[in-house]
Short mmCIF file of C-alpha atoms and ligand atoms in Angstrom, two decimals:
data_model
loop_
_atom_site.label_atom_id
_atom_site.label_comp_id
_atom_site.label_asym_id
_atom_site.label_seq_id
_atom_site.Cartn_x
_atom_site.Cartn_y
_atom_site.Cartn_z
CA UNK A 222 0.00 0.00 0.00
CA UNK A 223 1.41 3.57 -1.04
CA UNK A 224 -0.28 5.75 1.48
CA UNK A 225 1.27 7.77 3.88
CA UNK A 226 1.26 5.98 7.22
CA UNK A 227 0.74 7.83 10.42
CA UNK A 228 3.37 8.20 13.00
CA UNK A 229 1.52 7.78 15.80
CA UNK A 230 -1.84 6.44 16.91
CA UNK A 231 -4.64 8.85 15.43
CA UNK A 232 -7.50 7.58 17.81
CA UNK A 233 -5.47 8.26 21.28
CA UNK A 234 -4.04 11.53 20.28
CA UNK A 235 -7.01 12.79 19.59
CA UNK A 236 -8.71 11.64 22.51
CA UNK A 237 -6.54 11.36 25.14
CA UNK A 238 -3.40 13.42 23.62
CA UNK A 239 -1.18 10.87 24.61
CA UNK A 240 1.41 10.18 21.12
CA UNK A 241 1.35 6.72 20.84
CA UNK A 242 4.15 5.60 18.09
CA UNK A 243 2.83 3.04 16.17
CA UNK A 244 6.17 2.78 13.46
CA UNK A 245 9.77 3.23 13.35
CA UNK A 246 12.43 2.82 16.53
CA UNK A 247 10.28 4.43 19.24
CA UNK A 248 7.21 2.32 18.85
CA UNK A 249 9.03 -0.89 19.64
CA UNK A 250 8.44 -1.11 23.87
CA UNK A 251 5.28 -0.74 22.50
CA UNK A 252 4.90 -3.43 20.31
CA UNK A 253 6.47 -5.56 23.60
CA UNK A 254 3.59 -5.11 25.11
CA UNK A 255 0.96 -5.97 22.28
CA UNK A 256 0.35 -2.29 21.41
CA UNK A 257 0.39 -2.01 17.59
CA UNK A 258 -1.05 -0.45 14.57
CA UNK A 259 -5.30 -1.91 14.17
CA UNK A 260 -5.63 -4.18 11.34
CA UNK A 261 -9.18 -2.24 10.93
CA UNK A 262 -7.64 0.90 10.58
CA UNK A 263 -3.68 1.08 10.34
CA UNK A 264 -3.62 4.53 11.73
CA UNK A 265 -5.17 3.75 14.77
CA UNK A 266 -4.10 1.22 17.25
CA UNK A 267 -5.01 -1.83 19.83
CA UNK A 268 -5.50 0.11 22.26
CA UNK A 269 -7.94 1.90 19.84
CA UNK A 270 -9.23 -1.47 19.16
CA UNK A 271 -9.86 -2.90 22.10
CA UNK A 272 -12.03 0.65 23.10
CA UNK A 273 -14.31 -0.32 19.80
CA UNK A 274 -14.43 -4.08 21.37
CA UNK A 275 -15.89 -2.55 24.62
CA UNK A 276 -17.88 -0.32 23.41
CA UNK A 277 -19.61 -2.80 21.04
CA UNK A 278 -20.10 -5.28 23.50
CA UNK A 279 -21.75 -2.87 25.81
CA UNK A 280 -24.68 -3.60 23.94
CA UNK A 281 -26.83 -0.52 24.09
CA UNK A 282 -24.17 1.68 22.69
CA UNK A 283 -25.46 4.35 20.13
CA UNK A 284 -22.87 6.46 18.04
CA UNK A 285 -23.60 9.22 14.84
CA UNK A 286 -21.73 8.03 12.51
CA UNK A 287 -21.24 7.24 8.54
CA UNK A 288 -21.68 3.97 7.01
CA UNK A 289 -20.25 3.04 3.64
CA UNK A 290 -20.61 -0.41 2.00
CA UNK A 291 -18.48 -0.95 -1.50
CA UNK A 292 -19.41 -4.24 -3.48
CA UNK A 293 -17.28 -5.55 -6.25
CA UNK A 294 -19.71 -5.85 -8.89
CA UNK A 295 -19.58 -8.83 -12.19
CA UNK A 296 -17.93 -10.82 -9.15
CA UNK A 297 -20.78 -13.85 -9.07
CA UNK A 298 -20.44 -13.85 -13.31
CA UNK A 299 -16.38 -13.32 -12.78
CA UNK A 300 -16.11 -16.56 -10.51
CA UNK A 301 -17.58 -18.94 -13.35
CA UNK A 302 -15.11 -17.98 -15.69
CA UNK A 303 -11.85 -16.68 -13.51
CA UNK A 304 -9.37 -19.50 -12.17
CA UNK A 305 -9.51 -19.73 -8.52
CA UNK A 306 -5.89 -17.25 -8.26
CA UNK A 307 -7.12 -14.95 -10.62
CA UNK A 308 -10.28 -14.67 -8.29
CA UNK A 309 -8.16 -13.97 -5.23
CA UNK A 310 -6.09 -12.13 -6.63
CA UNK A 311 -9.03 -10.06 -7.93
CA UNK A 312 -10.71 -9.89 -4.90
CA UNK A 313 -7.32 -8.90 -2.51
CA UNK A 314 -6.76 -5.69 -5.50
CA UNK A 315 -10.66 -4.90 -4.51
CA UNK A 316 -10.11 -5.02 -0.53
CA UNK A 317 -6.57 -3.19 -0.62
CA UNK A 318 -7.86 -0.62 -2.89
CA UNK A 319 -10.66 -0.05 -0.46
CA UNK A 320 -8.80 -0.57 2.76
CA UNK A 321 -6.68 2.34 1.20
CA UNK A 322 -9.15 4.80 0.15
CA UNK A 323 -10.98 4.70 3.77
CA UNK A 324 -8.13 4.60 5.92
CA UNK A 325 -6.88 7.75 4.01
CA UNK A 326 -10.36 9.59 5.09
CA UNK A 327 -10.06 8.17 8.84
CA UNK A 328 -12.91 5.26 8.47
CA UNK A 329 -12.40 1.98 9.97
CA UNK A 330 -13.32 -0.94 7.94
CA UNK A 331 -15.20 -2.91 10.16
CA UNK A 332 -15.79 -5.63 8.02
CA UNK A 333 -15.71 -7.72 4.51
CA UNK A 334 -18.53 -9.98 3.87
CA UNK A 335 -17.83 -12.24 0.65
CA UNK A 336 -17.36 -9.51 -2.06
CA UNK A 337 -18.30 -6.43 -0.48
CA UNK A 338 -16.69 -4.47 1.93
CA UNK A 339 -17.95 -2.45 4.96
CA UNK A 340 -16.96 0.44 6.66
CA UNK A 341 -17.91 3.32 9.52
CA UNK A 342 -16.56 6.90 9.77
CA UNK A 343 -16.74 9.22 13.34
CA UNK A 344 -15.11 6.13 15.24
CA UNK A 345 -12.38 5.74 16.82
CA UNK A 346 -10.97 8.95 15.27
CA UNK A 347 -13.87 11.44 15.39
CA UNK A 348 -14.93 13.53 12.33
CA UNK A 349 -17.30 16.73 12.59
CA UNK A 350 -17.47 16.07 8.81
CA UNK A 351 -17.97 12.30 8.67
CA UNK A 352 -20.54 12.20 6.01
CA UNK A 353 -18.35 14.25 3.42
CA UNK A 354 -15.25 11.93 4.71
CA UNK A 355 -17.34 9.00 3.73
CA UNK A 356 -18.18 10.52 0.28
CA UNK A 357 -14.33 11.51 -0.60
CA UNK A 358 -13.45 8.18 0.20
CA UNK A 359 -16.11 6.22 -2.00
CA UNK A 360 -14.70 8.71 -4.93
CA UNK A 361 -10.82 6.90 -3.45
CA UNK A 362 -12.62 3.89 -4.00
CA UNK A 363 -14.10 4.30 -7.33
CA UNK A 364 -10.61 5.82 -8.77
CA UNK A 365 -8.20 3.47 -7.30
CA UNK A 366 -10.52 0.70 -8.60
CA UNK A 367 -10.65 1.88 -12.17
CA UNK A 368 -7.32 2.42 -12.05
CA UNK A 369 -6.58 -1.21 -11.73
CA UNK A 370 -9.47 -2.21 -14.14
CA UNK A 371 -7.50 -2.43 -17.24
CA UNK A 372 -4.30 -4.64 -15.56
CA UNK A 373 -6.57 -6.42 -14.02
CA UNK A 374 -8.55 -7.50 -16.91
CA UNK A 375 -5.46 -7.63 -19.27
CA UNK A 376 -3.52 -10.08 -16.51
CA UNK A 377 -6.55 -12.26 -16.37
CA UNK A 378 -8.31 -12.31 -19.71
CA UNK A 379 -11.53 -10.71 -18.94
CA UNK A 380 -13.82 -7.53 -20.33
CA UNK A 381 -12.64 -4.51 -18.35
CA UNK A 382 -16.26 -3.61 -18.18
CA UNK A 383 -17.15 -6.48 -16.21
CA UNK A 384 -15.02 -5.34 -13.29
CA UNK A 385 -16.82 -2.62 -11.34
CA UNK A 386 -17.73 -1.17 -7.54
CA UNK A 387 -20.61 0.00 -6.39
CA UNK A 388 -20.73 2.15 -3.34
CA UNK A 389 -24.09 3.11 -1.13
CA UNK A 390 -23.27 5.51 2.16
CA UNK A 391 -25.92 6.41 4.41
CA UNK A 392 -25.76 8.51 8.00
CA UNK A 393 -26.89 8.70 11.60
CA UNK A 394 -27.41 7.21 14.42
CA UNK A 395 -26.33 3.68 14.72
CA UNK A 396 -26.73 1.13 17.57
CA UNK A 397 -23.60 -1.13 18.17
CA UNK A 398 -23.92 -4.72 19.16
CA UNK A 399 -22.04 -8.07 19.37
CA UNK A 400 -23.88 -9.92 16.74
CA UNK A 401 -23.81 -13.90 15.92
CA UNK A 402 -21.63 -16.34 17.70
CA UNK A 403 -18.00 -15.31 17.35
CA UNK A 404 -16.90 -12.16 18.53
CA UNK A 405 -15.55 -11.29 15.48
CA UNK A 406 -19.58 -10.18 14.28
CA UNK A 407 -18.82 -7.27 16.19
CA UNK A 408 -20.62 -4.81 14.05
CA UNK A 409 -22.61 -2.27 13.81
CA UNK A 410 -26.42 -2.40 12.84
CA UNK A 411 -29.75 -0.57 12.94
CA UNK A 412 -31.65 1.47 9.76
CA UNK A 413 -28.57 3.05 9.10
CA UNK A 414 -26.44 0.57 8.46
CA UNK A 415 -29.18 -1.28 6.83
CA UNK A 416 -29.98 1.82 3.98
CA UNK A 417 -26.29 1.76 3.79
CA UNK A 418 -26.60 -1.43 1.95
CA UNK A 419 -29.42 -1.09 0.21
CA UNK A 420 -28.34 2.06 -1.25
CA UNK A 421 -25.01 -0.06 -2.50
CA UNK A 422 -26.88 -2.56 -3.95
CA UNK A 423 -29.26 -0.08 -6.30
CA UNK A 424 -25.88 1.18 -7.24
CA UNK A 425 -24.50 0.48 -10.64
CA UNK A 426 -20.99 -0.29 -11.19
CA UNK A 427 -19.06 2.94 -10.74
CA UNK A 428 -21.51 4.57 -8.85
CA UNK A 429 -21.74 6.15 -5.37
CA UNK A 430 -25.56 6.15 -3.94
CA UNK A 431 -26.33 8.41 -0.73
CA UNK A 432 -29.07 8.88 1.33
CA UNK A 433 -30.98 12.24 1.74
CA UNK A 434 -29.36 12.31 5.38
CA UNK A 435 -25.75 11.90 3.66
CA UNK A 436 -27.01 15.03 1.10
CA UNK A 437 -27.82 17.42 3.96
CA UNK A 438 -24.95 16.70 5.74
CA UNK A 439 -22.14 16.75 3.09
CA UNK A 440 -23.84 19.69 0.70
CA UNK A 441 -20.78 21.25 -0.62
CA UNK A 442 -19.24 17.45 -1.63
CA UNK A 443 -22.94 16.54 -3.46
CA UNK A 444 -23.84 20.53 -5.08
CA UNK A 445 -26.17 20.07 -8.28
CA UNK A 446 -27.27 16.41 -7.45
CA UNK A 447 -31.11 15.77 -7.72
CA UNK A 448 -32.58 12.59 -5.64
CA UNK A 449 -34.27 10.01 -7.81
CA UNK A 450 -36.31 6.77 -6.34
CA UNK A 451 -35.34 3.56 -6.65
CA UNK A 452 -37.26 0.64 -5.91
CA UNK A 453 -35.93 -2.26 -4.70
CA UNK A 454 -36.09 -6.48 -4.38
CA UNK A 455 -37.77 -7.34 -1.17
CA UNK A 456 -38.87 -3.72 -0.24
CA UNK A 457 -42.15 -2.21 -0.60
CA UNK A 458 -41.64 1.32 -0.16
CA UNK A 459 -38.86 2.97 -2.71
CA UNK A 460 -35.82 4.94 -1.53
CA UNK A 461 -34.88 8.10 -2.51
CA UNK A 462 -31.15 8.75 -3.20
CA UNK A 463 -28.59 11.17 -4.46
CA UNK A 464 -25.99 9.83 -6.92
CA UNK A 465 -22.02 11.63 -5.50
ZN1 ZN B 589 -4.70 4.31 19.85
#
């Protein structure tokens, strides 16, 4: 990954203003004692970590934040055709590229489930202007992506235009819970998170979907947008949403 790597831990200087190194010479007594850079967001830290654990597991735990789910679209078509490497390797260029792209805008990607990714912004590191952080990073997404597209599709034989992301972001309050039976279903969930993904999956591929909420709340990313409804599989009412 090419991005520039913070020094020290994001999360606790910003809430505690206590520089915790997470690279180089002076954060290795830290790393003695298990205190090292998140995998969920490489800027942050355990320590960071850990505070997201407890919080999560305190059950009735309710946050304002922005959710952002990114599916890699053609992927179901993409796995009759690909080898099983090409696949992986596919799907690791679709994860790093969006692992990238949030971590530069301060989100923590709380989770991948099969061929989409998901991700919250205002926690740990806290963001008065989550909902536009959110939207610059789906653009990361979308251009770091394409960006790939052609390699990709060259290295492995297939139609550059079957390779694509689609990105739905939606904001508020969310409730945080420990979900399933391992703790890693640590996650976030509530109307939020759920017209997160349902705004993804009336995206096409390329495009970034948001939620009225989103619109309000990040005006100067979204100007001259117009909301349009979209009705989708399994829901009776439609949604309205603002293409970023
Ligand atoms: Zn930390």
């Amino acid at each position: 990954m090419t991005m520039q790597q913070a020094k020290i831990c994001k999360g606790c200087w910003q809430q505690l203003r206590v520089p915790i190194p997470l690279r180089g010479v002076l954060s290795a007594p830290f790393r003695l004692v298990g205190i090292r850079p998140s995998r969920m967001n490489p800027n942050t830290c355990t320590v960071c970590e850990l505070m997201f654990t407890t919080v999560m597991r305190a059950r009735k735990v309710t946050l304002d934040a922005t959710v952002l789910f990114a599916d890699l679209r053609g992927y179901t078509s993409l796995s009759q055709s690909l080898a099983p490497d090409a696949l992986s390797a596919l799907l690791d260029t679709f994860y790093d590229e969006c692992a990238s792209a949030i971590w530069e805008y301060d989100g923590l990607l709380n989770k991948t489930i099969g061929d989409a990714v998901m991700a919250i912004f205002n926690f740990p590191i806290r963001q008065d202007d989550h909902a536009a952080a959110a939207v610059r990073a789906a653009r990361a997404i979308q251009a770091r992506c394409h960006a790939k597209r052609d390699d990709l599709a060259r290295a492995y034989g297939f139609a550059p235009d079957t390779f694509g992301v689609g990105v739905g972001i939606s904001s508020g309050e969310l409730s945080f819970g420990e979900f399933g039976r391992s703790h890693r279903d640590l996650t976030a969930i509530g109307t939020v998170v759920n017209t997160a993904s349902r705004a993804q999956s009336a995206a096409e591929a390329g495009q970034i979907l948001v939620t009225p909420t989103v619109y309000e709340r990040a005006r100067s990313e979204l100007a001259g947008s117009q909301p349009r409804e979209y009705r989708l599989k399994g829901f009776d009412d439609a949604i309205e949403l603002y293409a970023a």
